[in-house]
mmCIF file of C-alpha atoms in Angstrom:
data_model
loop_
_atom_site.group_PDB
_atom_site.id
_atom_site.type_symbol
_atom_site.label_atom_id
_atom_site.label_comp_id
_atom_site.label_asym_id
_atom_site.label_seq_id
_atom_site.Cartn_x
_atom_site.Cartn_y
_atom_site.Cartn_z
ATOM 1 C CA UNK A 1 0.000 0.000 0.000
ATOM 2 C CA UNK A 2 1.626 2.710 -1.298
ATOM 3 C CA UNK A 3 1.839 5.944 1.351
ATOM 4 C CA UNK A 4 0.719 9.793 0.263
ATOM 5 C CA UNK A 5 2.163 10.356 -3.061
ATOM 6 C CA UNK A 6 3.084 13.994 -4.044
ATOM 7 C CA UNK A 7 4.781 14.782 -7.008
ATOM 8 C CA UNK A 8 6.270 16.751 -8.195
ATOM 9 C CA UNK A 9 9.127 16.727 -5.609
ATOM 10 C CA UNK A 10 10.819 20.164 -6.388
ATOM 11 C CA UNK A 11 9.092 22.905 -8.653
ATOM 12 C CA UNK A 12 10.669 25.834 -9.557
ATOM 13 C CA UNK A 13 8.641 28.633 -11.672
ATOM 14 C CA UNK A 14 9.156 31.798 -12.536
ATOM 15 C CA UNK A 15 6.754 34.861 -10.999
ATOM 16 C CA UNK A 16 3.963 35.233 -12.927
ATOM 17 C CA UNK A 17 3.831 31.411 -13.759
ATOM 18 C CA UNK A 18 1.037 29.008 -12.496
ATOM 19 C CA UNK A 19 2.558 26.375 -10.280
ATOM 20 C CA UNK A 20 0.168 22.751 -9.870
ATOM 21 C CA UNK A 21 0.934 20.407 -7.233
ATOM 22 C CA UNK A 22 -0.835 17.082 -6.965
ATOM 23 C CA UNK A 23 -1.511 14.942 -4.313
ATOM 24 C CA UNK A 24 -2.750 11.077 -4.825
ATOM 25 C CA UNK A 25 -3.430 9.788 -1.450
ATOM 26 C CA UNK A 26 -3.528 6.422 0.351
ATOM 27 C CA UNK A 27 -5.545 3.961 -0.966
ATOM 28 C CA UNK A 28 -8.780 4.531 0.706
ATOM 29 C CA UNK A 29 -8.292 7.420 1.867
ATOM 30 C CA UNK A 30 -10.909 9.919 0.675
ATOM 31 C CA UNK A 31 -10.171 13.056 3.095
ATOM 32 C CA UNK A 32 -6.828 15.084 1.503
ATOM 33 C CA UNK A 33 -5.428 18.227 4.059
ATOM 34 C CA UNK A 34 -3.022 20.339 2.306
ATOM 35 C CA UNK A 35 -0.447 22.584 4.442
ATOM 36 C CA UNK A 36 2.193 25.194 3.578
ATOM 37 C CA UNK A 37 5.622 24.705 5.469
ATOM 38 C CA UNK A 38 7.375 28.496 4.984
ATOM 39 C CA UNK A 39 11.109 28.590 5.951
ATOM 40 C CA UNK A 40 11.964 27.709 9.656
ATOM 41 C CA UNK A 41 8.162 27.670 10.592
ATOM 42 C CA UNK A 42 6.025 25.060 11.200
ATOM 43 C CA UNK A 43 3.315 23.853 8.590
ATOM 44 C CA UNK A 44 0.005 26.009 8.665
ATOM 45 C CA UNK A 45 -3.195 24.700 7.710
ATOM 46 C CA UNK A 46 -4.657 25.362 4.262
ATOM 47 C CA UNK A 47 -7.435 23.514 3.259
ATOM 48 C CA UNK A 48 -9.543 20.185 3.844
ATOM 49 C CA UNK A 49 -10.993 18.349 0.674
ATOM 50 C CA UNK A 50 -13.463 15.849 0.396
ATOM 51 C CA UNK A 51 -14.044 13.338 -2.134
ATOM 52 C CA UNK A 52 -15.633 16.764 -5.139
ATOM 53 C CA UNK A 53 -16.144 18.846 -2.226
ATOM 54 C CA UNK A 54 -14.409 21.530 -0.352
ATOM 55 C CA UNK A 55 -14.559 21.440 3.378
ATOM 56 C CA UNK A 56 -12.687 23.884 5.278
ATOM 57 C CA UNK A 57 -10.620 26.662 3.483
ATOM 58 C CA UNK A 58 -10.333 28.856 6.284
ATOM 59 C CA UNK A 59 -6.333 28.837 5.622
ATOM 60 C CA UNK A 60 -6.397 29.533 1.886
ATOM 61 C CA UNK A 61 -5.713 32.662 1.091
ATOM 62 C CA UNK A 62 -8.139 35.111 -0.923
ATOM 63 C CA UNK A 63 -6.823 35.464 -4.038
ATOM 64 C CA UNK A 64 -4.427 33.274 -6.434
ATOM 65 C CA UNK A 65 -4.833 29.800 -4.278
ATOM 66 C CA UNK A 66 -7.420 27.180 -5.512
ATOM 67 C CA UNK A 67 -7.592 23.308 -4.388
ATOM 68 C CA UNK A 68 -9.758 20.507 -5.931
ATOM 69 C CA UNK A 69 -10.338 16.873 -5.202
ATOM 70 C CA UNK A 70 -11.874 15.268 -8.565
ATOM 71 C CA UNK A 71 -14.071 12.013 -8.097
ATOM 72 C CA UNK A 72 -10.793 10.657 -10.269
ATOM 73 C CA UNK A 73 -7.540 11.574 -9.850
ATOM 74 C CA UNK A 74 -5.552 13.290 -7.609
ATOM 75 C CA UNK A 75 -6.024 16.347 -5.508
ATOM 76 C CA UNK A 76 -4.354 19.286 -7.449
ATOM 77 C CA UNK A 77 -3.467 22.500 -5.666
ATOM 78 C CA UNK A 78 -3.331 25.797 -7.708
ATOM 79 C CA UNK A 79 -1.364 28.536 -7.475
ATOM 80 C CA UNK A 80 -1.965 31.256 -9.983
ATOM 81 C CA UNK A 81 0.645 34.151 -10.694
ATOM 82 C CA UNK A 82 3.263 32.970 -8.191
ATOM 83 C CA UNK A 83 5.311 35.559 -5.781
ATOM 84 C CA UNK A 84 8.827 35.086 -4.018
ATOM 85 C CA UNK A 85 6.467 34.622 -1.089
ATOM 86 C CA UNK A 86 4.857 31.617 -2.172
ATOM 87 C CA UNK A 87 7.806 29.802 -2.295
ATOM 88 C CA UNK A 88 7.715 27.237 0.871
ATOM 89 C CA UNK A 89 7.164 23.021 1.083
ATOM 90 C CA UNK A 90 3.388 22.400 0.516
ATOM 91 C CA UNK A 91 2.597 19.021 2.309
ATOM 92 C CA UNK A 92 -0.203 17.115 1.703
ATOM 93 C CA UNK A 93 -1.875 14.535 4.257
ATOM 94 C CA UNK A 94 -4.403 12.222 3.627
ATOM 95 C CA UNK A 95 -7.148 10.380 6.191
ATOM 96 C CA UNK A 96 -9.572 7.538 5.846
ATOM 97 C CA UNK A 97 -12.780 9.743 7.712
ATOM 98 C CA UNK A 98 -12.524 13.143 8.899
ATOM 99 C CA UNK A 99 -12.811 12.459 12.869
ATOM 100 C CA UNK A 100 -10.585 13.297 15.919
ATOM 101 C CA UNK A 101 -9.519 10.080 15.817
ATOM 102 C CA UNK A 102 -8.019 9.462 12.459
ATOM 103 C CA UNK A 103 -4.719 9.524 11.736
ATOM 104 C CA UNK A 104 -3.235 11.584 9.183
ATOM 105 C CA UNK A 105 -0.453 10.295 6.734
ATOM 106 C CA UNK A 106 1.885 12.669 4.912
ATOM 107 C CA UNK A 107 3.528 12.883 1.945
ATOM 108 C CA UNK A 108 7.370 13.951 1.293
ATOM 109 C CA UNK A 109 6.151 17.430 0.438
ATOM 110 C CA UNK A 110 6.712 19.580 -2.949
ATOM 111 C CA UNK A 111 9.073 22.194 -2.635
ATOM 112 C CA UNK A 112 8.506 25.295 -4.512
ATOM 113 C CA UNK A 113 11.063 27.885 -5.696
ATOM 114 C CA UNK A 114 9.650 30.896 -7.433
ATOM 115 C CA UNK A 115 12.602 32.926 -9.034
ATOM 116 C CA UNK B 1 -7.418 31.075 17.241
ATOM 117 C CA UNK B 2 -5.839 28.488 17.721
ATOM 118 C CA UNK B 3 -2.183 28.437 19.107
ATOM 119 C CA UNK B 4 0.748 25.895 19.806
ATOM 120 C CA UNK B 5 4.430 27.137 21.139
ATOM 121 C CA UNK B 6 7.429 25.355 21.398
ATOM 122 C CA UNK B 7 10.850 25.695 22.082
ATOM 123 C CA UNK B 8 12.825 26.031 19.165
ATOM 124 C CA UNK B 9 16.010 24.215 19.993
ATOM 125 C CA UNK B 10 17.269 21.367 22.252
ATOM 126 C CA UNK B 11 20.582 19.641 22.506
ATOM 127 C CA UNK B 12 21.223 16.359 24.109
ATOM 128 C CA UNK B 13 24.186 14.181 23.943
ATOM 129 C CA UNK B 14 23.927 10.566 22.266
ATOM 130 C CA UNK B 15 22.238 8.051 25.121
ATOM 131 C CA UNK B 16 20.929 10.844 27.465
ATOM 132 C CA UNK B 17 17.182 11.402 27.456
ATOM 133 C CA UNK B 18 15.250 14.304 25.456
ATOM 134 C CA UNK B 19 12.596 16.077 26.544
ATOM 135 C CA UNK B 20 10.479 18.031 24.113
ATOM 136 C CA UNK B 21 7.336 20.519 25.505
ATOM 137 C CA UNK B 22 4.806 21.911 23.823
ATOM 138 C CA UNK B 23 1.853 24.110 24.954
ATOM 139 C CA UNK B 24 -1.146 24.526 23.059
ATOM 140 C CA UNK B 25 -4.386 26.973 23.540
ATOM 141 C CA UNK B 26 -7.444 25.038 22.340
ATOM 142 C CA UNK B 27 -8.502 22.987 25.226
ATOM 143 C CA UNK B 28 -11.298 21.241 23.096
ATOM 144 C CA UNK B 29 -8.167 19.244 21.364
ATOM 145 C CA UNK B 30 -9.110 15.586 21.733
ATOM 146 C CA UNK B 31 -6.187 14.042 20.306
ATOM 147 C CA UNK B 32 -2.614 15.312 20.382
ATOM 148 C CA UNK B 33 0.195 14.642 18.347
ATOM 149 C CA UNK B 34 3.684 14.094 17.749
ATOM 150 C CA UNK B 35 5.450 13.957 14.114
ATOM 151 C CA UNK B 36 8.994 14.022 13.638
ATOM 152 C CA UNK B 37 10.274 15.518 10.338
ATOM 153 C CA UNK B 38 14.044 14.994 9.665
ATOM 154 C CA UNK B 39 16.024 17.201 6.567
ATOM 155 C CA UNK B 40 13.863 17.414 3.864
ATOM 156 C CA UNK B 41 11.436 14.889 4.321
ATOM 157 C CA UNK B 42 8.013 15.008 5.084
ATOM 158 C CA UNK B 43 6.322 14.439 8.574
ATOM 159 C CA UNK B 44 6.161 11.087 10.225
ATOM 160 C CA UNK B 45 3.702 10.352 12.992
ATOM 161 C CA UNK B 46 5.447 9.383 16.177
ATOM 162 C CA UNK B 47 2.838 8.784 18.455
ATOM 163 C CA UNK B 48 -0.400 10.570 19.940
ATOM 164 C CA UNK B 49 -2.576 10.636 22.896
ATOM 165 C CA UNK B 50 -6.110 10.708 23.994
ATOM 166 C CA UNK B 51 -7.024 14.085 26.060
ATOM 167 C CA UNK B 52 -8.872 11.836 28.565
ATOM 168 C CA UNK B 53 -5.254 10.465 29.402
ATOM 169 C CA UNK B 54 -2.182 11.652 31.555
ATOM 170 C CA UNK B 55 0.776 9.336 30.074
ATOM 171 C CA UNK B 56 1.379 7.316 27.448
ATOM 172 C CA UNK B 57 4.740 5.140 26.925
ATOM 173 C CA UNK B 58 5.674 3.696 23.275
ATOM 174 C CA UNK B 59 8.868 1.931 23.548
ATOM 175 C CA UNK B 60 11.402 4.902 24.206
ATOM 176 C CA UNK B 61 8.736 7.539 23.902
ATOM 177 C CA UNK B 62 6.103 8.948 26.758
ATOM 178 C CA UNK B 63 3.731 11.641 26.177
ATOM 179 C CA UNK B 64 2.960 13.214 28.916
ATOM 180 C CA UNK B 65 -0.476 15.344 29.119
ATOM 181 C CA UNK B 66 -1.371 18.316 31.455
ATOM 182 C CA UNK B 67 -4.550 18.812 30.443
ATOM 183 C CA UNK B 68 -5.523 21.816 33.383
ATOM 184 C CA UNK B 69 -2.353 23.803 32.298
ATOM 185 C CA UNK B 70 -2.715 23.072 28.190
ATOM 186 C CA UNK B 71 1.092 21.393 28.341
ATOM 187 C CA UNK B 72 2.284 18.182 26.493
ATOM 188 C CA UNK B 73 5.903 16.941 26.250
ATOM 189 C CA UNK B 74 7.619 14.096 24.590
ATOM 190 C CA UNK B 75 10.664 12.394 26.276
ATOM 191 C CA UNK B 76 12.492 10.096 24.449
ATOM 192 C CA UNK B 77 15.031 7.608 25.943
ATOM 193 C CA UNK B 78 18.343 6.814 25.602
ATOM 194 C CA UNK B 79 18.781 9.865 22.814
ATOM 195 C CA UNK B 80 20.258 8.317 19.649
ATOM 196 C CA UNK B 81 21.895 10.683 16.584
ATOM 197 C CA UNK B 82 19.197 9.132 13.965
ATOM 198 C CA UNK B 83 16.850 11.418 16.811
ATOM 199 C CA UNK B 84 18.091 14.543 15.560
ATOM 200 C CA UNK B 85 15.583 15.593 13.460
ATOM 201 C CA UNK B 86 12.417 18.279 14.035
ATOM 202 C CA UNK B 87 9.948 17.508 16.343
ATOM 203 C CA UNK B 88 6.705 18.951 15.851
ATOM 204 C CA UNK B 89 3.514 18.968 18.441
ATOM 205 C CA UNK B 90 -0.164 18.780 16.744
ATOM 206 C CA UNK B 91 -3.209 19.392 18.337
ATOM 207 C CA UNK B 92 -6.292 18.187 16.658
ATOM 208 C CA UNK B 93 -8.104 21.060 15.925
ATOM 209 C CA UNK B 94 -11.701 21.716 17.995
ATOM 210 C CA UNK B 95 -13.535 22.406 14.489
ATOM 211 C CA UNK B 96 -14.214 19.230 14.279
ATOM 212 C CA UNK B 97 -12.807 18.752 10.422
ATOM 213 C CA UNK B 98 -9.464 17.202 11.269
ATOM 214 C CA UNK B 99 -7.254 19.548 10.968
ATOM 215 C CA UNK B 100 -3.836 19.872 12.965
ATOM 216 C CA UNK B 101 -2.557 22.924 14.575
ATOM 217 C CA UNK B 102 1.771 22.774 14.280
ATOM 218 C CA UNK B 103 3.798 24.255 16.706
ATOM 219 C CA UNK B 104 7.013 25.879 14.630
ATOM 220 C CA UNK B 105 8.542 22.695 15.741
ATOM 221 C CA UNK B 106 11.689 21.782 18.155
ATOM 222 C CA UNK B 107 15.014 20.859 16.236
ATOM 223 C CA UNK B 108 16.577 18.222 18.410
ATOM 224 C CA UNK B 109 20.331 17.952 17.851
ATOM 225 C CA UNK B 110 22.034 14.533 19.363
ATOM 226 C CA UNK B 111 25.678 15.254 19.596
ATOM 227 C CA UNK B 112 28.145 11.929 20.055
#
């Protein structure tokens, strides 16, 4: 059983540029968390997908940021017209249910680079 | 919102014990956390406890749980230098949707 898959390991895009990470995760697994890791911090909360369905973006921010979670495929997070302040490791995690008492599996993380 | 502090550094040398704390604001947390996340890797879960418990002991790690002052620490045993690595604490948030809260994590450095 292969563990969260994200891919693609290291991204590096120019500003202005779109940047798409993906996310596959465990088999099973239909609840996908994605966090942003900046520089010497600790990984903030972004948003919670569902199986076509959007849970919790209350760490998203406003403008540029989008996530999805297709009924196929994996979950793809968007970021439109990247900044030098975007880049940071974006982690995904993925959990069978959504309860207090599930535990969440991460992946190795995509590391973005704008330039 | 939401808040979990911990210290940013700790150095132990190789076979002394570690001890990692962690405080944490949201005192509807139900399950706690520990992940480990060593040089560019991603996080891997350590261990976790219940909030209805006080101690919990995995082989050379115990959680310990102060529920009344919001404080959880991690001791490991017998430190080793595949410890060093970044220890992060993660409360379950109280919203219900799963979500952790991170600390900025502790960086543990095991010196021979």
């Amino acid at each position: 059983n292969a563990g969260v898959m994200q891919n693609p390991r290291h991204l590096v895009r120019r500003r202005g540029q779109e940047a798409r990470l993906r996310c596959s995760p465990m088999k099973g697994h239909s609840h996908v968390y994605w966090y942003r890791q900046l520089p010497e911090e600790g990984l903030k909360f972004m948003v919670y997908l569902q199986k076509e369905n959007i849970i919790d973006e209350s760490g998203m921010p406003k403008e540029r940021f989008s996530a999805e979670f297709p009924k196929e495929g994996p979950s793809i997070l968007r970021i439109q017209q990247v900044v030098r302040g975007d880049s940071a490791a974006y982690f995904c995690a993925s959990s069978r249910t959504g309860g207090d008492d599930t535990e969440a599996f991460f992946g190795q993380g995509t590391r973005l680079t704008v330039v | 919102g939401e808040d979990v502090e911990q210290s940013l550094f700790l150095s132990v040398r190789e076979g002394d014990s570690s001890v990692i704390n962690c405080t944490y604001t949201d005192s509807s947390s139900t399950y706690l956390y520990w992940y480990k996340q060593e040089p560019g890797a991603g996080l891997q879960l350590l261990t976790y406890i219940f909030s209805n418990m006080d101690m919990k002991q995995d082989q050379r790690l115990t959680v310990l749980l102060n529920k009344k002052d919001k404080h959880l620490s991690l001791r490991i045993a017998d430190t080793q230098t595949g410890d060093s690595a970044i220890y992060f604490c993660a409360p379950r948030g109280s919203s219900n949707t799963g979500k952790l809260i991170f600390g900025q994590g502790t960086t543990l450095q095991v010196k021979p």
